Short mmCIF file of N, CA, C and O in Angstrom, two decimals:
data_model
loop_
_atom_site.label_atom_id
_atom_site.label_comp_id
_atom_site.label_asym_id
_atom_site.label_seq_id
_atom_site.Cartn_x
_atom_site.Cartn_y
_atom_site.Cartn_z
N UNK A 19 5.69 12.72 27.35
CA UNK A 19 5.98 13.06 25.95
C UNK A 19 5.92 11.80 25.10
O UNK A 19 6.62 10.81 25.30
N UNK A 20 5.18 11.91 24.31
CA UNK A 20 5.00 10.60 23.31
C UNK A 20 6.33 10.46 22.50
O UNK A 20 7.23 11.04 23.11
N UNK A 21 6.65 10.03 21.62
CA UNK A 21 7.75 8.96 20.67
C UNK A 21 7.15 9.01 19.27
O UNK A 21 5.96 8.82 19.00
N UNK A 22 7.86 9.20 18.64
CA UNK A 22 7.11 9.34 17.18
C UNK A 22 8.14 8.64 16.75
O UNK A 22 9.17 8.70 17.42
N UNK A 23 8.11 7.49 15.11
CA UNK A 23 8.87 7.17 14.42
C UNK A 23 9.53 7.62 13.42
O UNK A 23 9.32 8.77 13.02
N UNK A 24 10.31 6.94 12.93
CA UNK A 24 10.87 7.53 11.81
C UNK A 24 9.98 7.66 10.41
O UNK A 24 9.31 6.65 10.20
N UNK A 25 9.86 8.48 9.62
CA UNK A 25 8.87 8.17 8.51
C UNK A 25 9.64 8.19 7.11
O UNK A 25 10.62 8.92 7.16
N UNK A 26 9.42 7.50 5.72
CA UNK A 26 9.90 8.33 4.78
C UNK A 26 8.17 8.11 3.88
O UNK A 26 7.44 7.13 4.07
N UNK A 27 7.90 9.03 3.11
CA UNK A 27 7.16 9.18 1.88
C UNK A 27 7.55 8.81 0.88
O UNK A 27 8.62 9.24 0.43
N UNK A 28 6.89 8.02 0.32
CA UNK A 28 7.39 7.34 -1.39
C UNK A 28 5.90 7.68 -1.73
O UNK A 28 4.81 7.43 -1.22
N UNK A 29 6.43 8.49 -3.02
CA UNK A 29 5.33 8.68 -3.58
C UNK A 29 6.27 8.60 -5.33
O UNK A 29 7.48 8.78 -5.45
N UNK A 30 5.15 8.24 -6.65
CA UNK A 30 4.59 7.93 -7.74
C UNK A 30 4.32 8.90 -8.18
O UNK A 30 3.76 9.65 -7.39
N UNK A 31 4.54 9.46 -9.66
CA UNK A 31 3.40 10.45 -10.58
C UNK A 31 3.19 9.32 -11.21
O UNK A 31 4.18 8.63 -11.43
N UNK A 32 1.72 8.80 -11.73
CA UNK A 32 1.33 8.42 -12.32
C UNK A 32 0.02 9.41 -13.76
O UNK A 32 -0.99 10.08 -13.56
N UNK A 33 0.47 9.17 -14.59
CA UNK A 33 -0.55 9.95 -15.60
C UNK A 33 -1.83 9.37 -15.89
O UNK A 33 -2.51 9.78 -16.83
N UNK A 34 -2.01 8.90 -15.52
CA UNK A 34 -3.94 8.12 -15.44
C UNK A 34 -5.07 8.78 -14.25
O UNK A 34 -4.66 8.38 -13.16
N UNK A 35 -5.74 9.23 -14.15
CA UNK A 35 -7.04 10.25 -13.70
C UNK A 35 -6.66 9.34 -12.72
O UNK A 35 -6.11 8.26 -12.94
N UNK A 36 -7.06 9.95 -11.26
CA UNK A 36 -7.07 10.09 -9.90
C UNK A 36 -8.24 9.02 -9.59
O UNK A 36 -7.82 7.90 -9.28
N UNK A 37 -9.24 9.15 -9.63
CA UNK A 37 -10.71 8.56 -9.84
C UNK A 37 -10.52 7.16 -10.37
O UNK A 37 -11.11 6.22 -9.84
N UNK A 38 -9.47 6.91 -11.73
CA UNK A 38 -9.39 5.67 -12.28
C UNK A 38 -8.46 5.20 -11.27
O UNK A 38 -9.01 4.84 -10.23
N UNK A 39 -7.30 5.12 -11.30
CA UNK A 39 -6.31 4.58 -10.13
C UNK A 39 -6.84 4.48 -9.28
O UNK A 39 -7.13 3.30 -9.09
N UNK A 40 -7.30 5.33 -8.32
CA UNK A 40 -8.37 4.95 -7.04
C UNK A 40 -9.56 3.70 -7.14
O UNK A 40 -9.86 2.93 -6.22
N UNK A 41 -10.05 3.72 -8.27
CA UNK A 41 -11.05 2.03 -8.32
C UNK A 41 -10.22 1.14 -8.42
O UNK A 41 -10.49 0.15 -7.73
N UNK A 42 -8.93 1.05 -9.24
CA UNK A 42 -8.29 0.08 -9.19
C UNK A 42 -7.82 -0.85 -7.84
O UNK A 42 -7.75 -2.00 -7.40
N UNK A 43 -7.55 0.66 -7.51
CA UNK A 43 -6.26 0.49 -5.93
C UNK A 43 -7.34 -0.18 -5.23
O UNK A 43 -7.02 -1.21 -4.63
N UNK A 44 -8.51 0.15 -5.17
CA UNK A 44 -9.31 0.02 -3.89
C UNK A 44 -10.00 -0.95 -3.65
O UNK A 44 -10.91 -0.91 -2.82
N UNK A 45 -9.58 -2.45 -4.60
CA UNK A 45 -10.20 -3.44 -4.45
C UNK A 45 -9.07 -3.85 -4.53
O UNK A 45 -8.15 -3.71 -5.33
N UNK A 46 -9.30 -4.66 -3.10
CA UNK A 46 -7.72 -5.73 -2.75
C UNK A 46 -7.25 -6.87 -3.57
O UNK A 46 -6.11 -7.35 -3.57
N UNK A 47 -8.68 -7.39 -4.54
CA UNK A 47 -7.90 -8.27 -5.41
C UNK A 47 -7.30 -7.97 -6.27
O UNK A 47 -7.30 -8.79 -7.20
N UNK A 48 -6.60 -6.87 -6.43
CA UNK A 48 -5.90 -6.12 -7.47
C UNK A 48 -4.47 -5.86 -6.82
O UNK A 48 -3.71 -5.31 -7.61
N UNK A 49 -3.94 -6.11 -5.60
CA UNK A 49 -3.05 -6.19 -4.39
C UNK A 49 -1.94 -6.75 -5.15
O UNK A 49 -0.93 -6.09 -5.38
N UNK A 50 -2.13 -8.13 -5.59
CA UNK A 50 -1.11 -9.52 -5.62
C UNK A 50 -0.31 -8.93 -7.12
O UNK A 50 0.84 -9.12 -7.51
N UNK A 51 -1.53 -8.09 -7.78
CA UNK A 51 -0.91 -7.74 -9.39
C UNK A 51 0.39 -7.28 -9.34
O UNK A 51 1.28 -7.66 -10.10
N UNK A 52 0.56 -6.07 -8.05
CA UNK A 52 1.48 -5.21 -8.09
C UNK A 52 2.09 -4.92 -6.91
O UNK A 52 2.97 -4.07 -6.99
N UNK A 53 1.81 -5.46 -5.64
CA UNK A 53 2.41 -5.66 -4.33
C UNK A 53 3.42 -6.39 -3.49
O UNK A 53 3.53 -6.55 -2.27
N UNK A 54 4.30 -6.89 -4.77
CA UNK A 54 5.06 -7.82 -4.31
C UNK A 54 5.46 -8.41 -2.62
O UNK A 54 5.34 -9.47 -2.01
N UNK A 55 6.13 -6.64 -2.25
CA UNK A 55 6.43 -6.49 -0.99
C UNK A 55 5.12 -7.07 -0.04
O UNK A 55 5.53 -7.76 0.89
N UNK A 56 4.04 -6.97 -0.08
CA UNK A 56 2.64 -7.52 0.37
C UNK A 56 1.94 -8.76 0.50
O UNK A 56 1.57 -9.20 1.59
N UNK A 57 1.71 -9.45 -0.79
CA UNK A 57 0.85 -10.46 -1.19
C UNK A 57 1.50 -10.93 -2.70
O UNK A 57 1.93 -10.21 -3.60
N UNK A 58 1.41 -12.25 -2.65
CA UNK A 58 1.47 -13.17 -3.79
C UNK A 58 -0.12 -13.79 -3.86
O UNK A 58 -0.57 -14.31 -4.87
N UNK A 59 -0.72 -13.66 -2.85
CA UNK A 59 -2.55 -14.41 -3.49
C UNK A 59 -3.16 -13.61 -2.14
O UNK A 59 -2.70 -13.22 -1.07
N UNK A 60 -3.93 -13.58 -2.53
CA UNK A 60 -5.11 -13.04 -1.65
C UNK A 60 -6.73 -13.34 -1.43
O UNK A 60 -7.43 -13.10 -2.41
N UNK A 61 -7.37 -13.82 -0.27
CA UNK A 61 -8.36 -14.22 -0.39
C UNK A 61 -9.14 -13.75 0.51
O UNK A 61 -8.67 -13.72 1.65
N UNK A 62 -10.91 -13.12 0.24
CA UNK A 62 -11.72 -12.70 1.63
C UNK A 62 -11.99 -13.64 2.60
O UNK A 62 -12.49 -14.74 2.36
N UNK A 63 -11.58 -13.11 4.05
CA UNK A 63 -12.08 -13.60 4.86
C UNK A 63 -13.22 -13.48 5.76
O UNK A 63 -13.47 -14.07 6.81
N UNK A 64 -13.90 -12.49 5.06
CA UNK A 64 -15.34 -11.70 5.88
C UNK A 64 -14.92 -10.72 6.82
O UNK A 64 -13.73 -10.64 7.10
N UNK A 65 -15.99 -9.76 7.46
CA UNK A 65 -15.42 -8.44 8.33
C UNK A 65 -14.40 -7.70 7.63
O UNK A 65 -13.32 -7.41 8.16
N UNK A 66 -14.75 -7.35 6.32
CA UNK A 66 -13.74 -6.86 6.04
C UNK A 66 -12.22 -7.05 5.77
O UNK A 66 -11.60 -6.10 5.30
N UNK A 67 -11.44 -8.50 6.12
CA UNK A 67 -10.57 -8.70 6.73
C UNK A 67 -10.15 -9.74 5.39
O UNK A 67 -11.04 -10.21 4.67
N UNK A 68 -8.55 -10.05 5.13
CA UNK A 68 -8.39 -10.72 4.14
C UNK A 68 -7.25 -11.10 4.56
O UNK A 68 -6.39 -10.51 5.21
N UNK A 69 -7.36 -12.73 3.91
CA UNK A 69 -6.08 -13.26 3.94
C UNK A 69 -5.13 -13.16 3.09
O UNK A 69 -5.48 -13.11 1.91
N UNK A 70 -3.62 -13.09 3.41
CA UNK A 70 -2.70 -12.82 2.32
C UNK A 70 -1.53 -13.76 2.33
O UNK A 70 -1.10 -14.07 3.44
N UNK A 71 -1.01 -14.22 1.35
CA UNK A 71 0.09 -15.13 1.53
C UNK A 71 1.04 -14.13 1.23
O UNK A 71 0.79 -13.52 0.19
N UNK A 72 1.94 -13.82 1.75
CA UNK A 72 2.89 -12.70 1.85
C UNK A 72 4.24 -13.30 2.25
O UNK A 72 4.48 -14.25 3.00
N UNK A 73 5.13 -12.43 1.49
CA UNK A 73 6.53 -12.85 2.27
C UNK A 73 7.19 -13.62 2.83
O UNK A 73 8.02 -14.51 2.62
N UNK A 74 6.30 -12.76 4.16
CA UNK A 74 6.29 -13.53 6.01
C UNK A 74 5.64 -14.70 5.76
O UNK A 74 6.23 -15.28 6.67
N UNK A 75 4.78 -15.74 5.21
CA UNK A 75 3.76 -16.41 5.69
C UNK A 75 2.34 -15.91 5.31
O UNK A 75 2.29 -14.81 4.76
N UNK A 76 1.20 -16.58 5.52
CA UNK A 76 0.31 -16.24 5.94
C UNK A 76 -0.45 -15.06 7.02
O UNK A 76 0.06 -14.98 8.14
N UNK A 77 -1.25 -14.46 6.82
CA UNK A 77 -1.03 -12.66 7.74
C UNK A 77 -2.60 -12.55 6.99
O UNK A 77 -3.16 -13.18 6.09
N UNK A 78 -2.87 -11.76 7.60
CA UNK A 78 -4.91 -11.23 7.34
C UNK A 78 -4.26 -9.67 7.44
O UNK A 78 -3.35 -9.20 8.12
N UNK A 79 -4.98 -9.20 6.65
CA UNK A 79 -4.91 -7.67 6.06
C UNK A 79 -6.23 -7.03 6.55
O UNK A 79 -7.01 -7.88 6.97
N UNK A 80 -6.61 -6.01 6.61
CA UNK A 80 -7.41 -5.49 6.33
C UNK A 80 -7.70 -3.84 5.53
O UNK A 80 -6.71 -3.20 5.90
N UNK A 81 -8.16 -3.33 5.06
CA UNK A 81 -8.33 -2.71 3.86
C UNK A 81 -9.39 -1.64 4.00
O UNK A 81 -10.51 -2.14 3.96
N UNK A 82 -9.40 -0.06 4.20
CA UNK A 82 -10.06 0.88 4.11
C UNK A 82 -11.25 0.89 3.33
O UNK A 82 -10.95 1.26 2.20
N UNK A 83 -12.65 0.62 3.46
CA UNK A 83 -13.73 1.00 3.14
C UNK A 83 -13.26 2.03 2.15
O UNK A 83 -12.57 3.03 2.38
N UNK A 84 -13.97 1.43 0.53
CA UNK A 84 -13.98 2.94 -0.36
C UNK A 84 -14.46 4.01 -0.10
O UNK A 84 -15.54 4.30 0.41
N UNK A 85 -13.55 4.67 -0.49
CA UNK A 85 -14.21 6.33 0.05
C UNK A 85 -13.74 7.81 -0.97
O UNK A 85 -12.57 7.97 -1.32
N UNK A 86 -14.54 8.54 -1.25
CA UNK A 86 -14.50 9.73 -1.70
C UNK A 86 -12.97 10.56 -1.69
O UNK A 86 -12.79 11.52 -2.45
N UNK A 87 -12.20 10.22 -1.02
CA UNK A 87 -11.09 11.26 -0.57
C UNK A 87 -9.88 10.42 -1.23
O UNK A 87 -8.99 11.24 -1.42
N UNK A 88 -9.50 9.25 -1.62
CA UNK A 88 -8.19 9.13 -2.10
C UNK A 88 -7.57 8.06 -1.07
O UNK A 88 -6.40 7.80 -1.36
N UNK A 89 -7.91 7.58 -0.29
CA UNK A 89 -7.40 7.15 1.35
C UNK A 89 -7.79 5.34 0.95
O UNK A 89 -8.85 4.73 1.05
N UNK A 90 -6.70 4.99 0.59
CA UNK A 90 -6.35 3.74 0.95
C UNK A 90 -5.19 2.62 1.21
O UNK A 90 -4.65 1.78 0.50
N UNK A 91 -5.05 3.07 2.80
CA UNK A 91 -4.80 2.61 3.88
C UNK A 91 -5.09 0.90 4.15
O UNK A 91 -6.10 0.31 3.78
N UNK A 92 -4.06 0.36 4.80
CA UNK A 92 -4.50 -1.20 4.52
C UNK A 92 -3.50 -1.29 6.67
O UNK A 92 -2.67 -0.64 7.30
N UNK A 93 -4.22 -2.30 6.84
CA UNK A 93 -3.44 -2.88 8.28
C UNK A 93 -3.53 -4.26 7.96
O UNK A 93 -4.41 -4.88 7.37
N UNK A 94 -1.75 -4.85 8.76
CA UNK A 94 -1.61 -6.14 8.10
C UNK A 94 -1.05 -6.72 9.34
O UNK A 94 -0.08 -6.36 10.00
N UNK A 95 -1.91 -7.72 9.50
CA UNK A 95 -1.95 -8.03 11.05
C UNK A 95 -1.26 -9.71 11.01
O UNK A 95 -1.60 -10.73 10.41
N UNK A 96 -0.08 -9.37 12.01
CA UNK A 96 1.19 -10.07 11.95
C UNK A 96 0.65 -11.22 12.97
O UNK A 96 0.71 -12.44 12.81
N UNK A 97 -0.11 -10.20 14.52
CA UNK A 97 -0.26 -11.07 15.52
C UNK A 97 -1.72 -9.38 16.18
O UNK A 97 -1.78 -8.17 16.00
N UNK A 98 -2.53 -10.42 16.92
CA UNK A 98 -3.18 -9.28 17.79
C UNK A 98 -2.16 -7.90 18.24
O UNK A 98 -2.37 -6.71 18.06
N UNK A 99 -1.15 -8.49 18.80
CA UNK A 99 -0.67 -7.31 19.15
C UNK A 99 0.97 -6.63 18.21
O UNK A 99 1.91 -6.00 18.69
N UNK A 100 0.75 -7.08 16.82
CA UNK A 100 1.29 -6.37 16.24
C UNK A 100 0.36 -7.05 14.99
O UNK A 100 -0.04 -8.09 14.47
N UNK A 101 0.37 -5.21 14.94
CA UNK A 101 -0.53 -4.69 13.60
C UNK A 101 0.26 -3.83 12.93
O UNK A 101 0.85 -3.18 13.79
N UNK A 102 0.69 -3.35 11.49
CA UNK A 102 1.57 -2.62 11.05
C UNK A 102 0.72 -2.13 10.00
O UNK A 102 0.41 -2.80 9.02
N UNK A 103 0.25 -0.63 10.30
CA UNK A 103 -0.22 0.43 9.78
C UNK A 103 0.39 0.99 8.44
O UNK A 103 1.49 1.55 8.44
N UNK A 104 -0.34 0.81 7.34
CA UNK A 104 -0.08 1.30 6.17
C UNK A 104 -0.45 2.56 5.67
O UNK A 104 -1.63 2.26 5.49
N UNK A 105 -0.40 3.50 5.37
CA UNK A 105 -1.10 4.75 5.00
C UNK A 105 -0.89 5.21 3.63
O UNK A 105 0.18 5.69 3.25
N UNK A 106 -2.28 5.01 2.66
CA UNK A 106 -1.47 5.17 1.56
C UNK A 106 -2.58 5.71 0.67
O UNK A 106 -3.48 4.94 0.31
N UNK A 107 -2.59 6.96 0.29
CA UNK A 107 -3.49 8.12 -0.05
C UNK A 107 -3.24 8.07 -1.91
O UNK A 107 -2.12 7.97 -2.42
N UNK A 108 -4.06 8.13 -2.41
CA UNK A 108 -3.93 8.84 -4.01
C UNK A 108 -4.57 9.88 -4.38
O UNK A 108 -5.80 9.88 -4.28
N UNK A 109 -3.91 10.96 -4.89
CA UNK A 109 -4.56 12.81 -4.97
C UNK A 109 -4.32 13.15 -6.55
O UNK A 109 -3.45 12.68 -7.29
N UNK A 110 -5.18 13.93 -6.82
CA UNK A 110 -5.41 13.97 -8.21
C UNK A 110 -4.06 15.30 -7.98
O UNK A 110 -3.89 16.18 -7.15
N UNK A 111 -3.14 14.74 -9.47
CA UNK A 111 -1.92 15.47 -9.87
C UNK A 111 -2.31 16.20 -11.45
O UNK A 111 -2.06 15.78 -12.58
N UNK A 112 -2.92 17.29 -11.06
CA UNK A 112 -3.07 17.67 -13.40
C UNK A 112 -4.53 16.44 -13.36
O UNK A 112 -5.42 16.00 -12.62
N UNK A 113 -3.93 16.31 -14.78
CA UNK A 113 -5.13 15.00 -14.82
C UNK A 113 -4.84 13.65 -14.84
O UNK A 113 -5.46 12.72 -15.35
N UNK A 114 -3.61 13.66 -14.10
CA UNK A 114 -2.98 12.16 -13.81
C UNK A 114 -3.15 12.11 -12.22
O UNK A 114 -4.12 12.60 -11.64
N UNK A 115 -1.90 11.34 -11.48
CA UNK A 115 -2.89 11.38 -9.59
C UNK A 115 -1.03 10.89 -9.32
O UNK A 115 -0.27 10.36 -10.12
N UNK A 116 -0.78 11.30 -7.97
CA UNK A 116 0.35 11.02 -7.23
C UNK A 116 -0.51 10.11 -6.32
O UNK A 116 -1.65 10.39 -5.94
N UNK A 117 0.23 8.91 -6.01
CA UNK A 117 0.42 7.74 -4.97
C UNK A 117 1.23 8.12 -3.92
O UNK A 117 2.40 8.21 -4.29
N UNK A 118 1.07 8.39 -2.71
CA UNK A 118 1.82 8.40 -1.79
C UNK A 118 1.87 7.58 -0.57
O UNK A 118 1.01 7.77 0.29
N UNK A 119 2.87 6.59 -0.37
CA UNK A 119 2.91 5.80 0.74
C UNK A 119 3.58 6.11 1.92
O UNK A 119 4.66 6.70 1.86
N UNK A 120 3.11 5.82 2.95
CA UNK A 120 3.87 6.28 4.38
C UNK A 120 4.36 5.26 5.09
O UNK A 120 3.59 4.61 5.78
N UNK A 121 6.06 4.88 5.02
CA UNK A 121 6.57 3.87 5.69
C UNK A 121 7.03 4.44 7.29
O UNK A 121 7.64 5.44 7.67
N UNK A 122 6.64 3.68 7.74
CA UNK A 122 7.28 4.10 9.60
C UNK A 122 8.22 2.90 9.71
O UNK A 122 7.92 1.87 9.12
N UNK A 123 9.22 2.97 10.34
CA UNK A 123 10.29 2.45 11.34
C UNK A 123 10.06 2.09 12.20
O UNK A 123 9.98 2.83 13.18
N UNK A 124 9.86 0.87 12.25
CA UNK A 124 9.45 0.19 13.35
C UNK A 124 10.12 -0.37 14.81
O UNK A 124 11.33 -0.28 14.65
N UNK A 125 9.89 -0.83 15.96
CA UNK A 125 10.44 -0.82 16.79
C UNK A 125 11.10 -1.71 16.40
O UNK A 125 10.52 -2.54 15.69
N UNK A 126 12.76 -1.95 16.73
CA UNK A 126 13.63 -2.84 16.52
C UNK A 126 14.19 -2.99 14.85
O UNK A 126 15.21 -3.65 14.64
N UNK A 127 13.71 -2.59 14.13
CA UNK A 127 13.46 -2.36 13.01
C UNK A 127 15.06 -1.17 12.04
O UNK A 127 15.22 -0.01 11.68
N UNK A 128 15.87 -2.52 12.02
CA UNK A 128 17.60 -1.35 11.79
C UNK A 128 17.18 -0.48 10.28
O UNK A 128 16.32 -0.57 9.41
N UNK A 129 18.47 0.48 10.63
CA UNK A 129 18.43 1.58 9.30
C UNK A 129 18.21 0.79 8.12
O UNK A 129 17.31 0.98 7.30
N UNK A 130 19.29 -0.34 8.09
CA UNK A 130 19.15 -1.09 6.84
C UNK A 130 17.80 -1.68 6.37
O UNK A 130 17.42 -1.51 5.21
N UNK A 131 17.24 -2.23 7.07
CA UNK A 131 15.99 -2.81 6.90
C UNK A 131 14.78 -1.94 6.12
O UNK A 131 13.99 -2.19 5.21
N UNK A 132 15.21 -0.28 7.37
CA UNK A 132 13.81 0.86 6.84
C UNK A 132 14.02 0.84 5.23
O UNK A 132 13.30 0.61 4.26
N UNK A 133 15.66 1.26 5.50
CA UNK A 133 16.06 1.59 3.87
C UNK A 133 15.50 0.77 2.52
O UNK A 133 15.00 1.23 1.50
N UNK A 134 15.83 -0.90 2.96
CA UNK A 134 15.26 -2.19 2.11
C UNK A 134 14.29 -2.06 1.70
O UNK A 134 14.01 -2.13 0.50
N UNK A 135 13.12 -1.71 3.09
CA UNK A 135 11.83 -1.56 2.73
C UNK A 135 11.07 -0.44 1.79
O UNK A 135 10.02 -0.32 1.16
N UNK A 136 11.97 0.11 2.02
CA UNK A 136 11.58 1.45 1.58
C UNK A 136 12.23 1.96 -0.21
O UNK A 136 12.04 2.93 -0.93
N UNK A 137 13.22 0.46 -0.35
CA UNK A 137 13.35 0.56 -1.78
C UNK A 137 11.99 -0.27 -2.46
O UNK A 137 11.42 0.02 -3.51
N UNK A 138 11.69 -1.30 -1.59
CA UNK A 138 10.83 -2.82 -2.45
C UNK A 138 9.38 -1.87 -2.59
O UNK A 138 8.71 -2.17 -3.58
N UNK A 139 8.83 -0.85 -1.79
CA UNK A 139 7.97 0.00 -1.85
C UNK A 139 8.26 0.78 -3.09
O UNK A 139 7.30 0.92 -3.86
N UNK A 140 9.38 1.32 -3.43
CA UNK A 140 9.20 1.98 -4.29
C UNK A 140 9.48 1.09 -5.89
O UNK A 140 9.38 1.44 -7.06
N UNK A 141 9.82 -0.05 -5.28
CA UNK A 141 10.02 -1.02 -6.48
C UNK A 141 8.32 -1.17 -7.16
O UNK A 141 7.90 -0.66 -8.20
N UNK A 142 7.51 -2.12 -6.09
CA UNK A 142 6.38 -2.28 -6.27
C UNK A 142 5.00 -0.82 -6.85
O UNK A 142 3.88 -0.97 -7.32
N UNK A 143 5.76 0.41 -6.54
CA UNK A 143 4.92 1.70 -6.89
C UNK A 143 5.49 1.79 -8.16
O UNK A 143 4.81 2.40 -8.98
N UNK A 144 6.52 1.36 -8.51
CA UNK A 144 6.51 1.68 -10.12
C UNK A 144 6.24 0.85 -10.79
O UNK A 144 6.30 0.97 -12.01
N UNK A 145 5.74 -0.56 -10.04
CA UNK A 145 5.10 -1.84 -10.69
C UNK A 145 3.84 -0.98 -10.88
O UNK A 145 3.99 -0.19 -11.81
N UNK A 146 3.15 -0.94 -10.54
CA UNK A 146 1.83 -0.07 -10.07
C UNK A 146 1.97 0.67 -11.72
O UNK A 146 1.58 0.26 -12.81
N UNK A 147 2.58 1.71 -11.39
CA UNK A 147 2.52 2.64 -12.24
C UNK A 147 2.35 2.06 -14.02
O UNK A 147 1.68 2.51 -14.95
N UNK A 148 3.01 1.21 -13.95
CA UNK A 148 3.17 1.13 -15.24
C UNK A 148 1.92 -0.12 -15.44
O UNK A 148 1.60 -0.40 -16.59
N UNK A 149 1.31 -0.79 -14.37
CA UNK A 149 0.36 -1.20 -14.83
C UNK A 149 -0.78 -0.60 -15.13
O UNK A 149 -1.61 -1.01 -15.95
N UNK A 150 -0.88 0.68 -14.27
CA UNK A 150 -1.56 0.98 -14.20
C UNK A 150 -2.05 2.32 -15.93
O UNK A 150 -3.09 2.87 -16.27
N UNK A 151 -0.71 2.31 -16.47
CA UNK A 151 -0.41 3.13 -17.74
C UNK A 151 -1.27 2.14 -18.86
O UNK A 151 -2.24 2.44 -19.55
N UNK A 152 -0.36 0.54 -18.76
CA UNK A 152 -0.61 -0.60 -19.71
C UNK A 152 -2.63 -0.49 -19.88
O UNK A 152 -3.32 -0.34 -20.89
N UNK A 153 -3.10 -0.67 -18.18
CA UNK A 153 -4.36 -0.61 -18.40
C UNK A 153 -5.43 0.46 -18.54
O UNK A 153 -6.61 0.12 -18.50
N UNK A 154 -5.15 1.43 -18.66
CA UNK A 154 -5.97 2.66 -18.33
C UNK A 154 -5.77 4.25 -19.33
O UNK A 154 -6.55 5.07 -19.82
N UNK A 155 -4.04 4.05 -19.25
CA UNK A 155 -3.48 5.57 -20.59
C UNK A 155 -3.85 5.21 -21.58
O UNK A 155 -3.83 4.10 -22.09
N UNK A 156 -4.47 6.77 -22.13
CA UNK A 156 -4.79 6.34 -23.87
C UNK A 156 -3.39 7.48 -24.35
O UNK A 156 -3.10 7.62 -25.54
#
């Protein structure tokens, strides 16, 4: 029997077209604007793969190929063998778009911590939001 984690969903209404938020989101140099929890600078490292000065230190990201469906997903690679899976989709809401992020609980990883994380996520999604109002709502 497999083990599943704990999850919570933070998700955003944002009122700016689905399509616009999605070009934004989907180029990582747009990360540092509004990702606190993530990146303070960010730079390509080829293969897809990017460096981030974050938090922790130094850490290489990598970042979902644009795509048609809303799906951008980022992995932020701590060490080869820890990689921490981001899942983070935008769906057209009306004619504005919901952001939804998927935090997991990680091994070793206390209540307090999920909880922390799971406020600075929703800190940084309403950074988002309202930049994303400043640049884009008419």
């Amino acid at each position: 029997m497999s083990k599943t984690k704990n999850t919570k969903h933070i998700s955003v209404t944002i009122p700016v077209a689905q399509k616009v938020a999605y070009e934004y989101l989907s180029e990582p140099k747009n990360f540092p604007e509004w990702a606190s929890g993530l990146c303070k600078s960010i730079s390509p490292l080829g293969n897809g793969e990017w460096s981030i000065d974050s938090p922790m230190g130094l850490l290489t990201a990598k970042f979902t190929d644009k795509n048609p469906y809303g799906v951008l997903d980022h992995y932020v690679i701590f060490s080869p063998e820890n990689i921490s899976y981001n899942p983070l989709r935008i769906i057209e809401n009306g004619e504005g778009s919901e952001l939804i992020f998927t935090l997991f609980q990680t091994e070793g990883m206390t209540p307090e911590k999920f909880e922390e994380d799971s406020d600075w996520i929703k800190k940084d999604l309403e950074e988002l939001k309202g930049i994303l109002i400043n640049k884009f709502a008419h």
